Amino acid sequence: MVDAATLHGAGPGPALTIDQTVRIGRLTLRNAVMPASGTFAETLAGIVPFEQLGALVTKTVTPQLRGGNPTPRVCEVGQGMLNAIGIPSKGLDHFVAETLPLYRGVPTPLVASVSALSADAFADAVRRLDVPGVAAIEANISCPNIEEDGKAFAMDPRPTALVVEKMRRATSLPLWVKLSPNTGDVASVARAAEAAGADALVVANTILAMSIDIETFRPRLGNVMGGLSGPAVKPIVVRMVYQCARAVDIPVIGCGGIATAADAVEYMLAGAAAVQVGTATFVRPTAMLTVIDGLVDYCRRKGFARVADLTGAIHDADLTVDTHEAAS
Ligand SMILES: Cc1cc2nc3c(=O)[nH]c(=O)nc-3n(C[C@H](O)[C@H](O)[C@H](O)COP(=O)(O)O)c2cc1C
């Protein structure tokens, strides 16, 4: 039998060396795999060698000290989990003084995730994060905007453009903008972020959801509603990555329900330049390492010399895309 690698011209003989590096704007990452914000901390170091990951993305930090939401903050649902943690944070000063030094000497770009309640507060936070040790900023704009009645910035293009413009003026660091899936038109939000100066997009945060305990008649989360993550969200977010990648020229980083290399490949074929692994790490702390190795195996099997060549390699040129038609 002729295998795919041979068909693609890789031929038999010594195993094809796969270039795992990917470029996210100005940054070159050693591979395409990194943790999703909030699902990773320095305590994972004993299990996952940080120098094997493409980047390290920290838990979202807010300007000031913040408590979280009422408990319970997480619950399991079919094929995923709900969380309403509420971004508890020790604040930016603590992050810069105490958290950042923990990563000193780790040869992996550190991406600081940040959130704030207004565009000016975002800009100020980003300015304060422009310190040695931070390789890029990931702006979590899926949070409530107090200037818009608590509606998340990333739900609409206009507040997205405003907050990204202000952050862009406040830092020269690479600026990644993490979008929300809780919008009707993610491609327009993506375009607004790009036009305002984002260097990359992370697609996406959790999907607004809810679960009720039918024995107690109580919502299963203390916050009533929360964010859905895990395998359940993958087809929805793959679709969003596909839409965003077609809408913008900057790199899109896929995030939602990735647990295996096959999941990561699907995101990359849809247009992702890299991927983030979240909930899967709670189930299997070494999930990211499995994804890294599996991407190499997949490339070898399919005859791709570079993991980056998977980005946008979907075969769809002969197909027409009509989202309205698809939804009806
Ligand atoms: C417990 C938990 C905490 C999270 N905290 C954050 C956070 O602080 N900032 C953020 O941008 N996203 C946060 N997220 C969202 C994840 O980064 C990711 O976008 C989402 O979970 C989808 O990926 P997954 O299906 O691989 O988990 C959190 C998710 C979970 C499950």
Coordinates of C-alpha atoms and ligand atoms in Angstrom, one line a residue:
M1 CA 0.0 0.0 0.0
V2 CA 1.2 3.5 -0.8
D3 CA 1.1 5.8 2.2
A4 CA 0.1 9.5 2.1
A5 CA 3.7 10.7 2.9
T6 CA 4.9 8.8 -0.2
L7 CA 2.1 10.2 -2.3
H8 CA 3.1 13.7 -1.3
G9 CA 6.6 13.1 -2.4
A10 CA 8.2 12.5 1.0
G11 CA 9.2 9.1 -0.1
P12 CA 10.5 6.2 1.9
G13 CA 13.8 6.4 3.7
P14 CA 14.8 8.5 6.8
A15 CA 11.8 10.0 8.6
L16 CA 10.9 13.4 7.3
T17 CA 12.1 16.2 9.6
I18 CA 9.2 18.4 10.4
D19 CA 9.7 22.1 11.0
Q20 CA 7.4 22.8 14.0
T21 CA 7.9 26.6 14.2
V22 CA 5.0 29.0 13.6
R23 CA 5.0 32.7 13.3
I24 CA 2.5 34.9 15.2
G25 CA 3.3 38.3 13.9
R26 CA 6.8 39.3 15.0
L27 CA 7.1 36.3 17.3
T28 CA 8.4 32.9 16.2
L29 CA 7.2 30.1 18.4
R30 CA 9.0 26.8 18.6
N31 CA 5.7 25.0 18.0
A32 CA 2.0 25.8 17.5
V33 CA 0.7 24.7 20.9
M34 CA 0.2 26.8 24.1
P35 CA -2.2 26.8 27.1
A36 CA -5.4 28.7 27.1
S37 CA -5.6 31.5 29.7
G38 CA -7.0 30.4 33.0
T39 CA -6.2 26.7 32.6
F40 CA -2.5 26.9 33.2
A41 CA -0.3 28.1 36.1
E42 CA 3.3 27.8 37.1
T43 CA 2.4 24.8 39.3
L44 CA 2.1 22.8 36.1
A45 CA 5.9 22.9 35.7
G46 CA 6.4 19.6 37.4
I47 CA 4.2 17.8 34.8
V48 CA 4.7 19.8 31.5
P49 CA 8.3 21.0 30.7
F50 CA 7.6 24.7 29.8
E51 CA 10.5 24.7 27.3
Q52 CA 8.5 22.3 25.2
L53 CA 5.5 24.5 24.7
G54 CA 5.1 27.1 22.0
A55 CA 4.2 29.9 24.4
L56 CA 2.9 30.3 28.0
V57 CA -0.3 32.2 28.4
T58 CA -1.1 33.3 32.0
K59 CA -4.4 33.5 33.8
T60 CA -6.1 36.9 33.0
V61 CA -4.9 39.6 35.4
T62 CA -7.0 42.7 36.2
P63 CA -5.6 46.1 37.2
Q64 CA -6.8 45.8 40.8
L65 CA -7.4 43.0 43.3
R66 CA -10.6 41.2 42.5
G67 CA -12.6 38.5 44.2
G68 CA -14.2 35.8 42.0
N69 CA -17.9 34.8 41.6
P70 CA -20.0 32.9 44.2
T71 CA -19.5 29.2 44.3
P72 CA -20.1 26.7 42.8
R73 CA -17.8 28.1 40.0
V74 CA -17.6 25.1 37.8
C75 CA -19.7 22.1 36.8
E76 CA -19.5 19.3 34.3
V77 CA -22.0 19.1 31.5
G78 CA -22.2 16.7 28.6
Q79 CA -19.0 16.9 26.5
G80 CA -17.7 19.9 28.4
M81 CA -17.7 22.1 31.5
L82 CA -19.3 25.3 32.6
N83 CA -17.3 27.9 34.5
A84 CA -18.1 31.2 36.1
I85 CA -14.9 31.8 37.9
G86 CA -15.2 35.6 37.6
I87 CA -11.5 36.4 37.0
P88 CA -10.3 36.5 40.6
S89 CA -7.0 38.4 40.4
K90 CA -4.4 39.6 42.8
G91 CA -3.9 42.7 40.5
L92 CA -1.3 43.9 38.2
D93 CA 1.3 45.0 40.7
H94 CA 1.3 41.5 42.2
F95 CA 1.5 40.0 38.7
V96 CA 4.6 42.1 37.8
A97 CA 6.3 41.7 41.2
E98 CA 5.5 38.1 42.1
T99 CA 4.2 36.1 39.1
L100 CA 6.5 37.3 36.3
P101 CA 9.7 36.4 38.2
L102 CA 8.5 32.8 38.5
Y103 CA 9.0 32.5 34.7
R104 CA 12.4 34.2 34.6
G105 CA 14.8 31.9 32.7
V106 CA 12.1 29.9 31.0
P107 CA 13.0 30.0 27.3
T108 CA 9.4 30.2 26.1
P109 CA 7.6 33.5 25.3
L110 CA 5.3 34.5 28.1
V111 CA 2.0 36.0 27.0
A112 CA 0.3 38.0 29.7
S113 CA -3.5 37.9 29.6
V114 CA -5.2 41.1 30.8
S115 CA -8.7 42.4 31.3
A116 CA -10.2 45.6 32.5
L117 CA -13.6 47.3 32.8
S118 CA -13.1 50.2 30.4
A119 CA -11.1 51.0 27.3
D120 CA -8.9 53.5 29.3
A121 CA -8.3 51.0 32.1
F122 CA -7.3 48.4 29.4
A123 CA -4.8 50.9 27.9
D124 CA -3.4 51.7 31.3
A125 CA -3.0 48.0 32.2
V126 CA -1.3 47.2 28.9
R127 CA 1.1 50.1 29.5
R128 CA 2.0 48.7 32.9
L129 CA 2.6 45.2 31.4
D130 CA 5.3 46.6 29.0
V131 CA 8.1 45.2 31.2
P132 CA 10.9 42.7 30.6
G133 CA 9.7 39.1 30.7
V134 CA 6.4 39.8 28.8
A135 CA 6.7 38.7 25.2
A136 CA 3.2 39.6 24.1
I137 CA -0.1 40.7 25.6
E138 CA -3.4 38.8 25.2
A139 CA -6.3 41.2 25.8
N140 CA -9.3 39.3 27.1
I141 CA -12.0 41.6 25.8
S142 CA -14.8 39.1 26.4
C143 CA -15.4 40.8 29.7
P144 CA -18.1 43.4 30.7
N145 CA -17.5 46.9 29.5
I146 CA -18.8 49.3 32.2
E147 CA -19.2 52.0 29.5
E148 CA -21.7 49.8 27.6
D149 CA -24.0 48.6 30.4
G150 CA -21.8 45.6 31.1
K151 CA -22.0 44.2 27.6
A152 CA -18.7 42.6 26.6
F153 CA -16.4 44.6 24.3
A154 CA -16.0 41.7 21.9
M155 CA -19.7 41.4 21.2
D156 CA -19.6 44.3 18.7
P157 CA -17.1 45.8 16.3
R158 CA -17.3 49.4 17.6
P159 CA -16.3 48.9 21.3
T160 CA -13.7 46.3 20.0
A161 CA -12.2 48.9 17.7
L162 CA -12.1 51.5 20.5
V163 CA -10.5 49.4 23.1
V164 CA -7.9 47.9 20.7
E165 CA -7.0 51.3 19.4
K166 CA -6.3 52.6 22.9
M167 CA -4.3 49.5 23.8
R168 CA -2.3 49.8 20.5
R169 CA -1.3 53.3 21.4
A170 CA -0.2 52.2 24.9
T171 CA 2.2 49.4 24.0
S172 CA 4.7 48.4 21.3
L173 CA 4.5 44.7 22.5
P174 CA 2.7 42.2 20.2
L175 CA -1.0 42.6 21.0
W176 CA -3.2 39.5 20.7
V177 CA -6.9 40.1 21.1
K178 CA -9.1 37.3 22.4
L179 CA -12.5 37.3 20.9
S180 CA -15.8 36.2 22.3
P181 CA -18.0 33.5 20.6
N182 CA -21.0 35.3 22.0
T183 CA -21.5 37.6 19.0
G184 CA -23.6 37.2 16.0
D185 CA -20.9 38.4 13.6
V186 CA -17.5 37.3 14.7
A187 CA -15.9 38.2 11.3
S188 CA -16.8 41.9 11.7
V189 CA -15.4 41.9 15.2
A190 CA -12.2 40.3 13.9
R191 CA -11.9 42.9 11.1
A192 CA -12.4 45.7 13.7
A193 CA -9.7 44.3 15.9
E194 CA -7.3 44.0 13.0
A195 CA -8.0 47.5 11.7
A196 CA -7.4 48.9 15.2
G197 CA -3.9 47.4 15.4
A198 CA -4.2 43.8 16.8
D199 CA -1.2 41.6 15.8
A200 CA -3.2 38.4 16.2
L201 CA -6.6 37.1 17.3
V202 CA -7.4 34.3 19.7
V203 CA -10.7 32.7 18.8
A204 CA -12.3 32.2 21.2
N205 CA -13.4 32.5 24.8
T206 CA -16.1 30.4 26.3
I207 CA -19.7 30.2 25.1
L208 CA -22.4 31.7 27.4
A209 CA -24.4 28.8 28.8
M210 CA -26.4 27.5 31.7
S211 CA -27.3 24.3 33.5
I212 CA -30.0 23.6 36.1
D213 CA -30.1 20.8 38.7
I214 CA -33.5 19.3 38.2
E215 CA -33.6 17.7 41.8
T216 CA -32.9 21.0 43.6
F217 CA -34.4 23.3 40.9
R218 CA -31.2 25.4 41.4
P219 CA -28.9 26.7 38.8
R220 CA -25.7 24.6 38.9
L221 CA -23.4 27.7 39.0
G222 CA -23.4 30.3 41.8
N223 CA -23.4 32.9 39.0
V224 CA -26.4 31.2 37.3
M225 CA -24.8 31.5 33.9
G226 CA -21.3 30.7 32.9
G227 CA -19.0 29.8 30.0
L228 CA -19.1 26.5 28.2
S229 CA -15.7 25.0 27.2
G230 CA -14.4 21.6 26.1
P231 CA -15.3 19.2 23.2
A232 CA -18.9 20.5 23.0
V233 CA -17.7 23.9 21.6
K234 CA -15.3 22.7 19.0
P235 CA -17.5 22.6 15.9
I236 CA -18.8 26.1 16.7
V237 CA -15.4 27.6 17.3
V238 CA -13.8 25.8 14.3
R239 CA -16.5 27.6 12.2
M240 CA -15.6 30.9 13.8
V241 CA -11.8 30.4 13.2
Y242 CA -12.7 29.7 9.5
Q243 CA -14.7 32.9 9.3
C244 CA -12.1 35.0 11.0
A245 CA -9.2 33.6 9.0
R246 CA -11.0 34.5 5.8
A247 CA -11.8 38.0 7.1
V248 CA -8.3 39.1 8.3
D249 CA -4.7 38.9 7.3
I250 CA -3.3 38.7 10.8
P251 CA -2.8 35.2 12.4
V252 CA -5.7 33.5 14.1
I253 CA -5.0 31.3 17.1
G254 CA -7.7 28.6 17.6
C255 CA -9.1 27.8 21.0
G256 CA -12.1 25.6 22.0
G257 CA -12.3 22.0 22.8
I258 CA -8.8 20.9 21.6
A259 CA -7.8 17.7 23.4
T260 CA -5.9 15.8 20.6
A261 CA -3.7 16.5 17.7
A262 CA -6.6 15.7 15.4
D263 CA -8.5 18.6 17.0
A264 CA -5.5 20.9 16.5
V265 CA -5.2 19.8 12.8
E266 CA -8.8 20.6 12.2
Y267 CA -8.4 24.1 13.6
M268 CA -5.2 24.7 11.5
L269 CA -6.9 23.4 8.3
A270 CA -9.7 26.0 9.1
G271 CA -7.1 28.7 9.2
A272 CA -5.5 28.8 12.7
A273 CA -1.8 29.5 12.8
A274 CA -1.5 28.1 16.3
V275 CA -3.8 26.5 19.0
Q276 CA -4.5 26.9 22.7
V277 CA -5.5 23.9 24.9
G278 CA -7.7 24.6 27.9
T279 CA -10.2 22.3 29.5
A280 CA -8.3 19.2 28.2
T281 CA -5.4 20.0 30.5
F282 CA -7.8 19.5 33.5
V283 CA -8.7 16.1 32.2
R284 CA -5.1 15.1 31.2
P285 CA -2.4 17.5 32.3
T286 CA 0.0 16.3 29.6
A287 CA -2.6 16.9 26.8
M288 CA -0.6 19.7 25.3
L289 CA 2.5 17.5 24.9
T290 CA 0.3 14.8 23.1
V291 CA -0.9 17.5 20.7
I292 CA 2.6 18.7 19.9
D293 CA 3.8 15.2 19.1
G294 CA 0.7 14.3 17.3
L295 CA 1.0 17.3 15.0
V296 CA 4.4 16.1 13.9
D297 CA 3.2 12.6 13.3
Y298 CA 0.3 13.9 11.3
C299 CA 2.6 16.1 9.1
R300 CA 4.9 13.1 8.6
R301 CA 1.9 10.9 7.6
K302 CA 0.5 13.5 5.2
G303 CA 3.9 14.6 3.8
F304 CA 3.9 18.2 5.1
A305 CA 7.4 19.4 5.9
R306 CA 6.2 22.3 8.1
V307 CA 3.4 22.3 10.6
A308 CA 2.7 25.9 9.5
D309 CA 1.7 24.6 6.1
L310 CA -1.4 23.1 7.6
T311 CA -2.8 26.6 8.2
G312 CA -5.7 27.1 5.9
A313 CA -5.0 23.9 4.0
I314 CA -8.7 23.0 3.9
H315 CA -9.8 22.0 0.4
D316 CA -12.8 24.2 -0.1
A317 CA -12.0 26.2 -3.3
D318 CA -14.8 24.4 -5.2
L319 CA -17.4 25.1 -2.5
T320 CA -19.5 28.2 -1.9
V321 CA -20.0 29.4 1.6
D322 CA -23.3 30.9 2.6
T323 CA -23.7 31.1 6.4
H324 CA -27.3 32.2 6.2
E325 CA -28.1 29.3 4.0
A326 CA -26.2 27.0 6.4
A327 CA -28.1 28.3 9.4
S328 CA -31.5 27.8 7.9
Ligands
LIG1 C1 -11.7 27.2 34.5 C2 -11.5 28.2 33.4 C3 -11.0 29.4 33.6 C4 -10.8 30.3 32.5 N1 -10.2 31.5 32.7 C5 -9.9 32.3 31.7 C6 -9.3 33.6 31.9 O1 -8.8 33.9 33.0 N2 -9.1 34.4 30.8 C7 -9.5 34.0 29.5 O2 -9.2 34.8 28.6 N3 -10.1 32.8 29.3 C8 -10.3 32.0 30.3 N4 -10.9 30.8 30.1 C9 -11.3 30.4 28.7 C10 -10.2 29.5 28.1 O3 -9.0 30.2 28.0 C11 -10.6 29.1 26.7 O4 -10.9 30.2 25.9 C12 -11.9 28.2 26.7 O5 -12.0 27.4 27.9 C13 -12.1 27.4 25.5 O6 -11.0 26.5 25.4 P1 -11.1 24.9 25.9 O7 -12.4 24.4 25.3 O8 -9.9 24.3 25.3 O9 -11.1 25.0 27.3 C14 -11.1 29.9 31.2 C15 -11.7 28.6 31.0 C16 -11.9 27.8 32.0 C17 -12.5 26.4 31.8

